[in-house]
Short mmCIF file of C-alpha atoms and ligand atoms in Angstrom, two decimals:
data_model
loop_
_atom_site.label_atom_id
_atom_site.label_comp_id
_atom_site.label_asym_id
_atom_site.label_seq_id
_atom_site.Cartn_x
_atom_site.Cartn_y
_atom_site.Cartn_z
CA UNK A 1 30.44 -3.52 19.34
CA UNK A 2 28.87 -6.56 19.27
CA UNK A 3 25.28 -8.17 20.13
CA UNK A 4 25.30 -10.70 22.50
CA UNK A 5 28.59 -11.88 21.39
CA UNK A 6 26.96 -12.36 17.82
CA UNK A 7 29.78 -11.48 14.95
CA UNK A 8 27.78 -12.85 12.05
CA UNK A 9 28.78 -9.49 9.57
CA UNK A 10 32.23 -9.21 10.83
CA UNK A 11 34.25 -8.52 7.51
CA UNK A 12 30.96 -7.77 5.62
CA UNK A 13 29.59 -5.12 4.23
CA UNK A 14 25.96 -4.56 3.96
CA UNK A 15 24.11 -2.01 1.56
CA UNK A 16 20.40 -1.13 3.61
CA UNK A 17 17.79 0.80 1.08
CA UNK A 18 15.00 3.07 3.22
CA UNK A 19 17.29 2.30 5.72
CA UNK A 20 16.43 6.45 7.08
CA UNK A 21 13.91 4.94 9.85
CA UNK A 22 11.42 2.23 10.96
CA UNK A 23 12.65 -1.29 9.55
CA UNK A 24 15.56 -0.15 7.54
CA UNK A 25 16.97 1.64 10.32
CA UNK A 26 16.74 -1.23 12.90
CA UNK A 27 18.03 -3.64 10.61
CA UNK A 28 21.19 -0.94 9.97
CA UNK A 29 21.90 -1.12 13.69
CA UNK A 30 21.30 -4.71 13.83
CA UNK A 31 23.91 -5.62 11.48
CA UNK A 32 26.24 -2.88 12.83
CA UNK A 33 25.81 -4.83 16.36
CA UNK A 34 26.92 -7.77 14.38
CA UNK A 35 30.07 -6.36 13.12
CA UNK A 36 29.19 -5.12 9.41
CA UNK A 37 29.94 -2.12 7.90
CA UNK A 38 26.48 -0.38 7.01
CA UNK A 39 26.24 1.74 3.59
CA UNK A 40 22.71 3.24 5.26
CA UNK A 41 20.60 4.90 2.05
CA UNK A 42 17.41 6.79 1.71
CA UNK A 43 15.71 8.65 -0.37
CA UNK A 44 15.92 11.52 2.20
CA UNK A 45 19.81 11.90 2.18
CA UNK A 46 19.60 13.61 5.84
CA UNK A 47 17.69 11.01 7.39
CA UNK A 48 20.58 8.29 6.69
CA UNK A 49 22.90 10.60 7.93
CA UNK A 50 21.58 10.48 10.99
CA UNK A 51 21.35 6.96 11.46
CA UNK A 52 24.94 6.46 10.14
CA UNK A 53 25.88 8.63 12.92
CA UNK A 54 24.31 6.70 15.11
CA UNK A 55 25.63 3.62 14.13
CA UNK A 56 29.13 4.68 14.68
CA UNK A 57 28.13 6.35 18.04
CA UNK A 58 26.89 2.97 18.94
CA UNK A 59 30.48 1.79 17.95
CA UNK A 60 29.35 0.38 14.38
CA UNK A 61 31.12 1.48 10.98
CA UNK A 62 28.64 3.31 8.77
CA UNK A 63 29.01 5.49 5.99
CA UNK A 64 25.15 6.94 4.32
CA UNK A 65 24.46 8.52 0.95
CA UNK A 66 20.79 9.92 -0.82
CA UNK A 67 19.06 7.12 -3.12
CA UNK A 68 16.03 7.02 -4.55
CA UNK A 69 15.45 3.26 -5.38
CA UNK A 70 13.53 3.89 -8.14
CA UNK A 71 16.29 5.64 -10.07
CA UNK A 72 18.67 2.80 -12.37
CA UNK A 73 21.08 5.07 -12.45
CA UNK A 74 21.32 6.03 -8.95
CA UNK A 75 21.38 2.58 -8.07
CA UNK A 76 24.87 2.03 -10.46
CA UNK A 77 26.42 4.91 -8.19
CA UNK A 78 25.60 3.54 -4.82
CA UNK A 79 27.16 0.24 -5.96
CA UNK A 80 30.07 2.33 -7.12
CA UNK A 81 30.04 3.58 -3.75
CA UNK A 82 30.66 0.33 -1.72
CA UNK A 83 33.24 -0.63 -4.32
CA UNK A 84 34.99 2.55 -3.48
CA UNK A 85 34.66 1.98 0.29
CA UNK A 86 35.47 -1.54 0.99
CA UNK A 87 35.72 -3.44 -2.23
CA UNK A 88 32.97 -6.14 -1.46
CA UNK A 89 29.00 -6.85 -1.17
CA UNK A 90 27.98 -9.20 1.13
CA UNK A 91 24.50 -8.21 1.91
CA UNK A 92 21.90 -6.28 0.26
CA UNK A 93 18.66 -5.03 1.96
CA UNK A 94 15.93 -4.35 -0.30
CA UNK A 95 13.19 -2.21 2.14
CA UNK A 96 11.82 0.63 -0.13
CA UNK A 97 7.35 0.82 -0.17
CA UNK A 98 4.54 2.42 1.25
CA UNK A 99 1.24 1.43 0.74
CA UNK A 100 -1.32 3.49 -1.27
CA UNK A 101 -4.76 2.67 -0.72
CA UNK A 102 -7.44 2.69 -3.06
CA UNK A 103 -9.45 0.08 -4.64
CA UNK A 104 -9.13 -1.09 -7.96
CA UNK A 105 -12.05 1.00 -9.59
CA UNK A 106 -10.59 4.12 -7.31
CA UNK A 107 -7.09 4.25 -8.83
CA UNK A 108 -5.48 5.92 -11.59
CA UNK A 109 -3.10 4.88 -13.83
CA UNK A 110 -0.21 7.36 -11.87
CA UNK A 111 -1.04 6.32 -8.57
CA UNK A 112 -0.80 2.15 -9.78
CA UNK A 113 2.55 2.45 -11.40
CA UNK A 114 3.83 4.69 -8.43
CA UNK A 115 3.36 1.83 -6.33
CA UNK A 116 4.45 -0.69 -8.24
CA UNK A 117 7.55 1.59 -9.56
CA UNK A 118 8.73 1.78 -5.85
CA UNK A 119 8.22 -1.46 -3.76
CA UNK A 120 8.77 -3.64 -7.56
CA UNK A 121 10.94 -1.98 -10.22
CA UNK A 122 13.11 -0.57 -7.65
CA UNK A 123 13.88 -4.21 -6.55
CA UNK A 124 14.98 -5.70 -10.22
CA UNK A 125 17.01 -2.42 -10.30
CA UNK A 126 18.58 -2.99 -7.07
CA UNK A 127 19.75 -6.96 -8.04
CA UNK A 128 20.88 -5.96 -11.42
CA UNK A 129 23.16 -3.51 -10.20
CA UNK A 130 24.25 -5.59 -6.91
CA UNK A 131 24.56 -9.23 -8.93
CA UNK A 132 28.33 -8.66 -9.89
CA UNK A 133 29.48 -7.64 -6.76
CA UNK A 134 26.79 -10.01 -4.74
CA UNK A 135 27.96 -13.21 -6.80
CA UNK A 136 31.84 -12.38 -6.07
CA UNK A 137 31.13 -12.48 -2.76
CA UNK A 138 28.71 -15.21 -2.40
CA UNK A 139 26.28 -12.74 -1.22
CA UNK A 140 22.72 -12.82 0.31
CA UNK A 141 19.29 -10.37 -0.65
CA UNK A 142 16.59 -9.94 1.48
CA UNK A 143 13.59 -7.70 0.26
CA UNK A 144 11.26 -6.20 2.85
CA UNK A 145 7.57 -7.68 1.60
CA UNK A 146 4.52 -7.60 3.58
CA UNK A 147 1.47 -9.70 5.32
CA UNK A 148 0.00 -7.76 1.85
CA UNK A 149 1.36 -10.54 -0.30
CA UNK A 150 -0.19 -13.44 1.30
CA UNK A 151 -3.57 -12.08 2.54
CA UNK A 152 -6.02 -9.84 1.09
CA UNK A 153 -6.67 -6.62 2.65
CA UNK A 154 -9.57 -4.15 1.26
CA UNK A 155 -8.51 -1.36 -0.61
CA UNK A 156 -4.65 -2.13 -1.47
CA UNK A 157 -4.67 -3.62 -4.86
CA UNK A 158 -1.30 -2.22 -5.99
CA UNK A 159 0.19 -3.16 -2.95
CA UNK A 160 -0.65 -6.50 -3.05
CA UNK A 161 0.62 -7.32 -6.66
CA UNK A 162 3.56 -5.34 -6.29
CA UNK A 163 4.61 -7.07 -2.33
CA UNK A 164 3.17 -10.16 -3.97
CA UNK A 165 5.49 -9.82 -7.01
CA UNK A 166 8.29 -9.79 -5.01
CA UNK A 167 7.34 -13.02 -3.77
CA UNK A 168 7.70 -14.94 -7.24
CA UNK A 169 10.57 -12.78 -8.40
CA UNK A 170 12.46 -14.14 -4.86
CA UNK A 171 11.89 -17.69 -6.27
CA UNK A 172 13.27 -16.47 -9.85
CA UNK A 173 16.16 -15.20 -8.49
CA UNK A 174 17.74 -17.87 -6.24
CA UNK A 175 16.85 -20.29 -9.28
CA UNK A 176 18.61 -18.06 -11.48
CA UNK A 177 21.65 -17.51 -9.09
CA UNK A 178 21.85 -20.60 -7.06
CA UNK A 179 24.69 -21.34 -5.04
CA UNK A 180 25.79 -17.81 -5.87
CA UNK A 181 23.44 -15.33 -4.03
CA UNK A 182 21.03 -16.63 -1.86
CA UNK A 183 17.36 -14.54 -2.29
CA UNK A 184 14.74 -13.95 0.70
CA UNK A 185 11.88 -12.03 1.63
CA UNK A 186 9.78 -10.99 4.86
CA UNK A 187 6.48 -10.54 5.14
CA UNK A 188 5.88 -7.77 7.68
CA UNK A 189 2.70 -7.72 9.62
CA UNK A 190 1.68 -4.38 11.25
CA UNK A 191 4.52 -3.10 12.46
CA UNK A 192 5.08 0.61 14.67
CA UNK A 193 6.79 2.65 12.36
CA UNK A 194 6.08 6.30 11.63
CA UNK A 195 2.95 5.37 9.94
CA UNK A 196 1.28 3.43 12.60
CA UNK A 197 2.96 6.35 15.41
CA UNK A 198 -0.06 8.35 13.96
CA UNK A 199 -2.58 5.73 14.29
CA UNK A 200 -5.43 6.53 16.61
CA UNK A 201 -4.60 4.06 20.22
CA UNK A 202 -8.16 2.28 19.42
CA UNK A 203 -7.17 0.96 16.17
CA UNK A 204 -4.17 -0.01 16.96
CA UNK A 205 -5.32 -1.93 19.96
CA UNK A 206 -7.67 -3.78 17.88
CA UNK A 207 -4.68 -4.43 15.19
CA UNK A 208 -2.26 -6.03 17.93
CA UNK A 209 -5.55 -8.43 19.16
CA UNK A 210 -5.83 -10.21 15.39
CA UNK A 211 -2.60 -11.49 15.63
CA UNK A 212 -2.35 -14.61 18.09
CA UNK A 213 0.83 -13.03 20.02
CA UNK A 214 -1.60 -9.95 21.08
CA UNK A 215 0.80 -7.04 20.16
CA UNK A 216 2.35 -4.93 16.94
CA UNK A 217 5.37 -6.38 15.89
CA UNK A 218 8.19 -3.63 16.58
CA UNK A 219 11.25 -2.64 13.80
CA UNK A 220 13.30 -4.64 15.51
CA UNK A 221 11.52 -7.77 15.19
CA UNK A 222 11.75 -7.93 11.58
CA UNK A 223 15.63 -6.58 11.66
CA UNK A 224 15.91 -10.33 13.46
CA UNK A 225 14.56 -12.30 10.75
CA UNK A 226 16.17 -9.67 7.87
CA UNK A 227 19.79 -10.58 9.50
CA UNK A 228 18.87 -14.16 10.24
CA UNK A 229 18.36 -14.61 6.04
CA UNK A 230 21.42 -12.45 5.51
CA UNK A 231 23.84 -14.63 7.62
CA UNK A 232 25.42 -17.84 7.37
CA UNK A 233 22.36 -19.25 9.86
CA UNK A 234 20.80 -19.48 6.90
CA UNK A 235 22.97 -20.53 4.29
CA UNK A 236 21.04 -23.69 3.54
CA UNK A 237 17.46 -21.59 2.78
CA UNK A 238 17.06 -19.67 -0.64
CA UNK A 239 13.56 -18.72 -2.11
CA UNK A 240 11.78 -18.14 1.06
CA UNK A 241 9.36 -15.47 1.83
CA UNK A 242 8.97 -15.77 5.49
CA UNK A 243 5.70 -14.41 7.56
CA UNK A 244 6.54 -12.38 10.00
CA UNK A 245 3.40 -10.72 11.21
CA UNK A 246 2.73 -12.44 15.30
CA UNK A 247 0.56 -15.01 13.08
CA UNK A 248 -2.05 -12.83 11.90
CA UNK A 249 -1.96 -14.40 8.79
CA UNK A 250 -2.82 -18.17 9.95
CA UNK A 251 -5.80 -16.23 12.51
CA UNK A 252 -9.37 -16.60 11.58
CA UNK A 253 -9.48 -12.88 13.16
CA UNK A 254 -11.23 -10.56 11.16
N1 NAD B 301 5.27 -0.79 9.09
C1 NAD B 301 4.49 -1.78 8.73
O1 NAD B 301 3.47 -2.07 9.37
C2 NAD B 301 4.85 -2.60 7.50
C3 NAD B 301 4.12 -3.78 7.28
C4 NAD B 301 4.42 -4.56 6.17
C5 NAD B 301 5.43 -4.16 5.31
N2 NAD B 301 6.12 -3.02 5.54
C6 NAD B 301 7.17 -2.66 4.59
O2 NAD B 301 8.35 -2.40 5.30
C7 NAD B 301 9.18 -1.51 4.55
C8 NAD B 301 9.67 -0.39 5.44
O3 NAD B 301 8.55 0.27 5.95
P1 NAD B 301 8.56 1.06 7.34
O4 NAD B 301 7.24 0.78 7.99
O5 NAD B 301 9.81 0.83 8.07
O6 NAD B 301 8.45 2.54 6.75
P2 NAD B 301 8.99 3.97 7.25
O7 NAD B 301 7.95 4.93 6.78
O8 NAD B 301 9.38 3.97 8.68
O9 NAD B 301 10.30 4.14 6.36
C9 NAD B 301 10.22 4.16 4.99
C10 NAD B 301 11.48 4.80 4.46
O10 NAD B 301 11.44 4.68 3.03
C11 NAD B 301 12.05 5.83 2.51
N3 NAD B 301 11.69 5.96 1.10
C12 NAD B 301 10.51 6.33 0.57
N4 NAD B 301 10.60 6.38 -0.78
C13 NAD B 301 11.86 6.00 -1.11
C14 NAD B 301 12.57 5.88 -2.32
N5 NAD B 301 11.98 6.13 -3.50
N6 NAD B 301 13.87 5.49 -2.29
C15 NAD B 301 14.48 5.24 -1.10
N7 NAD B 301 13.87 5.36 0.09
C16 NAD B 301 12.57 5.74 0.09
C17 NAD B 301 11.52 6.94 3.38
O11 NAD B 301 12.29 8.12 3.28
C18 NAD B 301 11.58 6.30 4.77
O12 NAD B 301 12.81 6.56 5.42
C19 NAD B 301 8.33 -1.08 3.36
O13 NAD B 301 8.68 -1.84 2.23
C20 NAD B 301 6.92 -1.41 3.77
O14 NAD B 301 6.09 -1.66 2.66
C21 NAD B 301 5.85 -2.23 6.62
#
């Protein structure tokens, strides 16, 4: 299968984290469409299951196994696991977070390292297991942010540091690894996922008018800009933490 003609991933191999729906899963079809073989994960071990399945119905090569990114040592099995399959790691799809909200004075200590444990830690513990096998293959990273890291929004402190973290740590990393691995991130806007499914209509009308383009941005959307930092298009960019929010961010919309 193939979209548009596009074989970008033909011959690669692509490990997706939180890959069980919303943005992970678009981006695991996306590459699948482009001719890579998909190693879909989750937390919730059924859920990539069932995308894997679809991938392959759709023609792609999948295979899906339970992780919990914020586990090391689940992390060394899963890159045990695309050894085992097909020997190489070409691209790795860092996507794990959900925001908590609560303002600084409102959270605990619990509830600030839970955040920061799964959208942060779990991404140093997802390069350090991936670097061997990413620098072999001259390999690319690209960590799902958010519109959190460049913009402040009320009542998501630990979001922001820990999306904004990821920011400098992309910069670290493709100094540290230069021509080896190249390191991106997007910055999601609002996006209709699960979350934003439950939204009430109203808000979410007023959400798609802040951003200049007038909608929400859809899974897909940001599966585009994912694959276009994890193929060859953009072999010449390393470092970058790309907006992709319908320009909310440069909107004087309040
Ligand atoms: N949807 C938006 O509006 C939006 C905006 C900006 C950024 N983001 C970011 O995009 C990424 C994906 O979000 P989404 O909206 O597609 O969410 P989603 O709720 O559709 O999917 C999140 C997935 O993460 C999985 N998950 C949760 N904890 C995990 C863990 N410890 N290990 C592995 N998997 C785990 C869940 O099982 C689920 O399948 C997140 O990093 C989120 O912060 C989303």
């Amino acid at each position: 299968m193939s979209r548009a003609g596009l074989t970008r991933f033909a011959d690669r191999t692509a490990l997706l984290t939180a890959a069980a729906s919303g943005i992970g899963e678009a981006t695991a079809y996306r590459l699948a469409a482009e001719g890579a073989s998909v190693l879909v994960t989750d937390v919730d071990a059924e859920g990539a299951r069932r995308v894997a399945e679809e991938v392959r119905a759709r023609g792609g090569r999948a295979r899906h196994r339970g992780l919990d990114v914020t586990s090391a040592d689940a992390w060394a099995e899963a890159v045990e696991a695309v050894t085992s399959w097909t020997g190489h790691l070409d691209v790795l799809h860092l996507n794990a977070g959900r925001n908590r909200r609560g303002a600084a004075h409102e959270l605990d200590d619990a509830a600030w390292h839970d955040q920061l444990r799964l959208c942060l830690d779990s991404v140093f513990y997802g390069v350090r297991a991936a670097v061997p096998l990413l620098r072999i293959a001259r390999g690319a990273v690209v960590i799902t942010s958010s519109v959190h890291a460049a913009i402040g929004f009320k009542g998501f402190p630990a979001y922001a540091a820990a999306k904004g973290g990821i920011g400098a740590l992309v910069r670290q990393l493709a100094v540290e690894y230069g021509g080896e691995i190249r390191f991106n991130s997007v910055l999601p806007g609002a996006v209709v996922t699960a979350l934003w499914a439950q939204t009430p209509p109203e808000v979410q009308v007023r959400t798609a008018a802040r951003a200049p383009v007038g909608r929400l941005g859809t899974p897909e959307d940001i599966a585009a800009a994912v694959a276009f930092f994890a193929s060859d298009d953009a072999s010449f960019i390393t470092g970058q933490n790309l907006l992709v929010d319908g320009g909310r961010s440069i909107s004087s919309h309040e």
